[in-house]
Coordinates of C-alpha atoms in Angstrom, one line a residue:
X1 CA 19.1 32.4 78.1
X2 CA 17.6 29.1 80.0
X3 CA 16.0 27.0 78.2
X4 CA 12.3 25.6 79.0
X5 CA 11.9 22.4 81.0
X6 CA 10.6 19.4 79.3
X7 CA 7.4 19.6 80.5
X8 CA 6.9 23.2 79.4
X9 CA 7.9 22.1 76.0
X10 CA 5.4 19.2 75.5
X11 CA 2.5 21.8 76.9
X12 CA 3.5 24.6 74.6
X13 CA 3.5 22.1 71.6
X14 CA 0.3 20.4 72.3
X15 CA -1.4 24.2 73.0
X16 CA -0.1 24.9 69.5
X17 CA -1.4 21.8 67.9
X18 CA -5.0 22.2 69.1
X19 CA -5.3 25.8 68.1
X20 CA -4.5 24.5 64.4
X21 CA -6.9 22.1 64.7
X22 CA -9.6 24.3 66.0
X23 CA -8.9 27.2 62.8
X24 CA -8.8 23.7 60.2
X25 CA -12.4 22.6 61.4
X26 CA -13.9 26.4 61.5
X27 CA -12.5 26.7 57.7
X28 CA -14.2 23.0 56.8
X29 CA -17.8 23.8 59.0
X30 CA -17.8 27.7 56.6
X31 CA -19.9 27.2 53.8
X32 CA -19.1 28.2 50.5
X33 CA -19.1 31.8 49.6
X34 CA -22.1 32.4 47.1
X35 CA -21.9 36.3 45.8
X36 CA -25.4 37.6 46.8
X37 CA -28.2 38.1 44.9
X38 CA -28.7 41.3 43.2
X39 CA -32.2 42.5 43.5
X40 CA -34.3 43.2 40.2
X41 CA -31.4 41.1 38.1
X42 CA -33.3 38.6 36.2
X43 CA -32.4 36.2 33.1
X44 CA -35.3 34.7 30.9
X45 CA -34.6 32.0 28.1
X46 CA -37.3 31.3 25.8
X47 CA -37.7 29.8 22.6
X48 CA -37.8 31.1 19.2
X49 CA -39.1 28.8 16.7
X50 CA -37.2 28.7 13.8
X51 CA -39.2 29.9 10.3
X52 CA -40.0 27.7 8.0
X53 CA -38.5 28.1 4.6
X54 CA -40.3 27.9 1.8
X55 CA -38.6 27.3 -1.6
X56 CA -39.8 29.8 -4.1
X57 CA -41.4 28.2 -7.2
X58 CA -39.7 27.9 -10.0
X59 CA -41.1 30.3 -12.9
X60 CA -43.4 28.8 -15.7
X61 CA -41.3 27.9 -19.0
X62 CA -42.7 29.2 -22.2
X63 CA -44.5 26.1 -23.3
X64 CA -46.1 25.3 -20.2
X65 CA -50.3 25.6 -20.3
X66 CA -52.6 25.2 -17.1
X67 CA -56.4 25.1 -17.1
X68 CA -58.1 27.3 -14.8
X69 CA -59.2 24.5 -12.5
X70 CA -55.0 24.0 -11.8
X71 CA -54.6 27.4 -11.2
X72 CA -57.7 28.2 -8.8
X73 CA -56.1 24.5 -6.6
X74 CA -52.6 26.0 -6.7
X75 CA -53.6 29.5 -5.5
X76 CA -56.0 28.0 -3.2
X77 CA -53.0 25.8 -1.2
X78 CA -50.6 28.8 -1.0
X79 CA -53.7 31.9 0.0
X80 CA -52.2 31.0 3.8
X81 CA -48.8 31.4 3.2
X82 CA -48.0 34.9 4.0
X83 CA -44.3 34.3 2.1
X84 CA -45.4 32.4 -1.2
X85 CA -44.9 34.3 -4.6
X86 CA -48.4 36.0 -5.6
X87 CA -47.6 34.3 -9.5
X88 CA -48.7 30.8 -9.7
X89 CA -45.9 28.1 -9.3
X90 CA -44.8 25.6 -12.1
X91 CA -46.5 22.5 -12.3
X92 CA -44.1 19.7 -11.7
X93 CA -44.2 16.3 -13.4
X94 CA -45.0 13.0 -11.0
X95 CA -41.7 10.7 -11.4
X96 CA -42.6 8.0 -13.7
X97 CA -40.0 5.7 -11.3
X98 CA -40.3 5.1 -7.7
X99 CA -37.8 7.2 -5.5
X100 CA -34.6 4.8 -4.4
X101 CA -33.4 4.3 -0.9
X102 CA -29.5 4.8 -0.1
X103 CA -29.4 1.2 0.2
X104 CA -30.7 0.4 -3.4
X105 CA -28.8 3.1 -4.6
X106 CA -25.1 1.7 -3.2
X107 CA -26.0 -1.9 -3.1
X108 CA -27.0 -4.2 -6.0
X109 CA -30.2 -7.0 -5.9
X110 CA -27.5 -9.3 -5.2
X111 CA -25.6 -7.4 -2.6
X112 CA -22.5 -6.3 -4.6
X113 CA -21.3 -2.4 -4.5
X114 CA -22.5 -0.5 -7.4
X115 CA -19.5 0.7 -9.6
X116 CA -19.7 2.7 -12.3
X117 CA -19.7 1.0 -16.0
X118 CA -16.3 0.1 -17.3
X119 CA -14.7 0.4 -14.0
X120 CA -14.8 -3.3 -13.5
X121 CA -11.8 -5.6 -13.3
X122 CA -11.1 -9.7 -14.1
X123 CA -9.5 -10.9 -10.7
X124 CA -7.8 -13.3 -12.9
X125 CA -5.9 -10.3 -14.6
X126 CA -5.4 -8.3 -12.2
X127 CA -1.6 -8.9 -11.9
X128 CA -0.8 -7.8 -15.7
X129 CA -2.2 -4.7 -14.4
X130 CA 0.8 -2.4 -13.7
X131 CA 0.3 -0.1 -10.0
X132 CA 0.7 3.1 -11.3
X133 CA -1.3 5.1 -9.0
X134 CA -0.7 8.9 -8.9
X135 CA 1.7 10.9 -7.4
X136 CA 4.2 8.0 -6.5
X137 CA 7.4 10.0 -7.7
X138 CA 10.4 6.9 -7.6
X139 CA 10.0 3.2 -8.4
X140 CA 10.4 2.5 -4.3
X141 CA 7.3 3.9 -3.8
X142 CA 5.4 1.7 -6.9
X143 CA 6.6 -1.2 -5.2
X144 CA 5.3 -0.7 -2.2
X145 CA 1.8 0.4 -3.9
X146 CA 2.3 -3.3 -5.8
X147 CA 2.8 -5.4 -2.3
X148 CA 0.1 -3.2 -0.5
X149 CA -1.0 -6.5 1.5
X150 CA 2.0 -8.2 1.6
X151 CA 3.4 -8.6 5.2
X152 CA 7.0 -6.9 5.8
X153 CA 10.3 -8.9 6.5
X154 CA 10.2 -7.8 10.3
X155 CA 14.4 -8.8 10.3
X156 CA 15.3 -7.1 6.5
X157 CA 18.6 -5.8 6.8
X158 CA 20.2 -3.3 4.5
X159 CA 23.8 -3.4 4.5
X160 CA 25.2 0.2 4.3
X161 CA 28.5 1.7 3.5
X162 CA 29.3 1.7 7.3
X163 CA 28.9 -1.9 8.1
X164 CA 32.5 -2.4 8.2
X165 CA 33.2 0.1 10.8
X166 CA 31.0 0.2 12.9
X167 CA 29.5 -2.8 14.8
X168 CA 27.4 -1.4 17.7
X169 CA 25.5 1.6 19.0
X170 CA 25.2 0.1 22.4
X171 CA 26.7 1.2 25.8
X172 CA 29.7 2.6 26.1
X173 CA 31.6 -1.1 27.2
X174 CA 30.1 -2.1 23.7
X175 CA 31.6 0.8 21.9
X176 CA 34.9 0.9 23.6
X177 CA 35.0 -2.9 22.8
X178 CA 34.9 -2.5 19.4
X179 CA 37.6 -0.3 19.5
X180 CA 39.6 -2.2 21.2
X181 CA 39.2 -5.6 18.3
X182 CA 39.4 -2.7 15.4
X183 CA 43.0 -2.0 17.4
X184 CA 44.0 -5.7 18.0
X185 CA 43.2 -6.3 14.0
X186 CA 45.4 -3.8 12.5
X187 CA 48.0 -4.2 14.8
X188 CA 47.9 -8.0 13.5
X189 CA 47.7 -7.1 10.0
X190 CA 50.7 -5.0 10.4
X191 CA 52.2 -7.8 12.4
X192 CA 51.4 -11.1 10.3
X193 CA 50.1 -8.8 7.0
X194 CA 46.7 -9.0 5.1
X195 CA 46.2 -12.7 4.5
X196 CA 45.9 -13.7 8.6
X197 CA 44.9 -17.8 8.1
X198 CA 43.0 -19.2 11.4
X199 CA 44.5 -21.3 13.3
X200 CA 43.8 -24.9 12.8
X201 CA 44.1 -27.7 15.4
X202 CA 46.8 -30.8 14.4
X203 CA 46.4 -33.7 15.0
X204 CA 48.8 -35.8 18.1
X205 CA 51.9 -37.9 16.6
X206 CA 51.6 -40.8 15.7
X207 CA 53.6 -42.5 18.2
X208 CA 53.3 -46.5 19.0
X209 CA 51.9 -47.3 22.3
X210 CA 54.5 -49.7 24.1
X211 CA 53.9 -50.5 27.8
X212 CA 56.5 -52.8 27.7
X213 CA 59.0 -49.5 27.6
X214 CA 57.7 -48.1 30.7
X215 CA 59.6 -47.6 34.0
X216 CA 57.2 -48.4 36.1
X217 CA 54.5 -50.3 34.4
X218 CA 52.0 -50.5 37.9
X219 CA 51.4 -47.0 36.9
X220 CA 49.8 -48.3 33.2
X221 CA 47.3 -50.2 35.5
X222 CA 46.9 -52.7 38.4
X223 CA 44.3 -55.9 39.4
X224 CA 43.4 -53.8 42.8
X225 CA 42.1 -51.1 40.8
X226 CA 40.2 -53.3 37.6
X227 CA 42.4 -51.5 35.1
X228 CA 45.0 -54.1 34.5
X229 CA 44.5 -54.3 31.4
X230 CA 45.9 -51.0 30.1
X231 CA 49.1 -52.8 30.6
X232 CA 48.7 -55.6 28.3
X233 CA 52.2 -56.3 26.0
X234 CA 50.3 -56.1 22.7
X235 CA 51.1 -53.5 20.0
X236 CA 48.8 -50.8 19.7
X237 CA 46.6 -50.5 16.3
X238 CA 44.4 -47.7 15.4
X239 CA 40.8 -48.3 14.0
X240 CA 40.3 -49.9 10.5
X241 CA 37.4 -47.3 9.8
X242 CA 35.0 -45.8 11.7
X243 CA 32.0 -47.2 9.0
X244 CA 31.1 -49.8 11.1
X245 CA 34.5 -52.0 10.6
X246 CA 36.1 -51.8 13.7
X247 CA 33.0 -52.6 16.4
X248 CA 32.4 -55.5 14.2
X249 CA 36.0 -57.2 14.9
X250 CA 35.4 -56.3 18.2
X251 CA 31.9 -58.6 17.9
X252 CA 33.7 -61.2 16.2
X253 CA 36.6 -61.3 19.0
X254 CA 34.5 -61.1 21.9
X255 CA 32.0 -63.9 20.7
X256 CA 35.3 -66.1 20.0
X257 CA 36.4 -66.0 23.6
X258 CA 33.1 -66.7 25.1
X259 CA 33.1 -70.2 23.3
X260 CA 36.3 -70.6 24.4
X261 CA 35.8 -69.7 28.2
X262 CA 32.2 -71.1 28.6
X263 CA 33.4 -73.4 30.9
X264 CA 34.5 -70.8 33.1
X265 CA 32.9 -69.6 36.2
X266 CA 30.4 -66.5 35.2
X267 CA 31.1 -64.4 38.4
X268 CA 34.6 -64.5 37.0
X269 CA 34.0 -64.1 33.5
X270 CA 31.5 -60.9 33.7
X271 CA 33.5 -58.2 34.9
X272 CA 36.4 -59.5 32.4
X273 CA 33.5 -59.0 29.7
X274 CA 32.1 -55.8 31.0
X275 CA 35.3 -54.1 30.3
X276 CA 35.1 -54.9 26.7
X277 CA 31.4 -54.0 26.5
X278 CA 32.2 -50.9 27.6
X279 CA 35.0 -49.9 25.2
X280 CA 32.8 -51.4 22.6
X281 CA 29.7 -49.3 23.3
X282 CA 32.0 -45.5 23.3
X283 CA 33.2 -47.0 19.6
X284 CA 29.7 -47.6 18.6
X285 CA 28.6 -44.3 19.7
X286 CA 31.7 -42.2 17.7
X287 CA 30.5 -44.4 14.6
X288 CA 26.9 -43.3 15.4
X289 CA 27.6 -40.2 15.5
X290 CA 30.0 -40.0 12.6
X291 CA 27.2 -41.5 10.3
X292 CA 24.4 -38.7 11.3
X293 CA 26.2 -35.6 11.1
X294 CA 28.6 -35.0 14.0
X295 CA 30.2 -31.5 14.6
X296 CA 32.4 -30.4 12.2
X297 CA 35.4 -29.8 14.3
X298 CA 34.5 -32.6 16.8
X299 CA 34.4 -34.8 13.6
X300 CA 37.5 -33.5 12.3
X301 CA 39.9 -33.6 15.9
X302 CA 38.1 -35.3 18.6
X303 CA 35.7 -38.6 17.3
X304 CA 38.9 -40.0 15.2
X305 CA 41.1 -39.8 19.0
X306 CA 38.2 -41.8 20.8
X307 CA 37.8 -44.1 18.3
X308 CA 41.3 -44.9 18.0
X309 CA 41.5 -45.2 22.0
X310 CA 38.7 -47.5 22.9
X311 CA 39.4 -49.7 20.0
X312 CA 42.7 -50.1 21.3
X313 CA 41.4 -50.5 25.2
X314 CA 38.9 -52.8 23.7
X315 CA 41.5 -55.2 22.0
X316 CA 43.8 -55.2 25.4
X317 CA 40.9 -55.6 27.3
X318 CA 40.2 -59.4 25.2
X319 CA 43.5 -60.1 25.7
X320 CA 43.5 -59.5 29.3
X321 CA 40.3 -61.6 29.6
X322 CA 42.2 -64.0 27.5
X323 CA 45.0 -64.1 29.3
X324 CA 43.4 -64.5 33.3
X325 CA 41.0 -67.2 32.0
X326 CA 43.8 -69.4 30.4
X327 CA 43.2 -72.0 33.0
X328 CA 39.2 -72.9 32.5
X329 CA 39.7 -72.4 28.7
X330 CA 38.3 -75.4 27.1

């Protein structure tokens, strides 16, 4: 079977497409479709007033007397009521005391809420009074009756009897990770036994610092690259303290070779001093820090090593200064 040209296609398509159109817009230009009227099919709404009810008069109690006058006004009021009772109604007494509005009757002259006599109670014991409202079956329940305006501990946490076991309800990475450290800790118990103790850093040997003993001292430090002064053949000495003792010998050293080189030239003498500064300031800071509540651990392993360090560099440093300005020294 051939197939259709091109051309022949495209026609067919657009014939199709208008006829659509053309039964779209005849079913949008109908009209609705309204069922016809039916002839002699008619509805009429009219109104019935409702009757007016009149309450039967109570009967006359034994005692009661009227004079004829009160009777011929009282038969006289109710002749055009078609429903009143032919016997003559009761005569009613006039209230002694004007009738109260809602307000008056909830609300006091002074605005407070009218509460029955007795019912009152002294905000100032109001505490002593126990909350034991009805139907609160278990003392949970009286408690929260008692703290009825107290705000709830959004983060209150009740520890349960599965705690232990079970750390997370989260995805399935959380879960199996907790498996996995549930696994890792027996397997260490078993290994190492119940009582596991963490591990705790130590601190380095103490070994005396000797440049003298090195091969190849230029690696210690050299003049081309301003750390010459690691290399000075002194002995090395740990800080006294770090209270406060060991920046002040520093002070006192560095202010006794500055009278003794002050006849030295200053562009010579400042980056010889700058190095000491700069030890000097890193000790200060470790006893800062020490004195208002360092880290724990970092108090314990790593403030101790830098103190000891640049109070060393600081004392070869001096020495090195010293030692390069021996020849304007007064």
């Amino acid at each position: 079977m051939a197939l259709p040209d091109e051309a022949a296609s495209r026609w067919l398509a657009i014939a199709i497409t208008a006829a659509i159109l053309v039964l779209v817009t005849q079913l949008l230009l109908r009209g609705p479709l309204l069922p016809e009227r039916v002839a002699g099919v008619l509805m009429r709404v009219s109104f019935i007033p409702r009757p007016r009810s009149v309450a039967a008069p109570a009967p006359l109690p034994a005692t009661t007397t009227m004079t004829s006058e009160q009777a011929r006004a009282i038969l006289q009021a109710h002749a055009g009521d078609a429903s009143a009772d032919l016997a003559p109604p009761a005569v009613r007494p006039a209230p002694t005391t004007p009738a109260q509005t809602m307000t008056e009757r909830v609300y006091t002259s002074i605005g407070t809420v009218r509460v029955p006599p007795g019912s009152r109670i002294d905000p100032m014991k109001a505490a002593e009074i126990p909350a034991t409202a009805p139907g609160l079956p278990n003392e949970r329940q009286l408690a929260e009756a008692r703290k009825v305006l107290e705000r709830p501990n959004p983060i209150q946490y009740d520890e349960t009897r599965f705690a232990k076991d079970w750390v997370s309800d989260g995805t399935l990475g959380d879960v199996a990770a907790q498996k996995l450290n549930s696994a890792a800790a027996t397997i260490a118990k078993k290994i190492f036994g119940e009582d596991i103790q963490s591990p705790v850093a130590r601190p380095p040997p103490d070994v005396r610092y000797n440049p003298a003993l090195y091969e190849q001292s230029a690696d210690l430090g050299r003049a081309a690259t301003g750390d010459a002064y690691k290399a000075a053949p002194i002995a090395y000495e740990k800080v006294p303290d770090l209270k406060g003792e060991g920046s002040r010998r520093i002070r006192v050293a560095m202010e006794a070779l500055q009278k003794r080189i002050s006849a030295c030239d200053a562009a010579k003498v400042k980056p010889l001093m700058a190095t000491v500064r700069s030890h000097l300031t890193e000790l200060e800071r470790v006893e800062y820090a020490l004195a208002h509540g360092a880290d724990p651990i970092q108090a314990q392993q790593m403030l101790p090593r830098r103190g000891d360090s640049n109070y060393d560099l600081a004392r070869r440093a001096l020495w090195y200064a010293d030692h390069e300005l021996a020849s304007c020294k007064r």
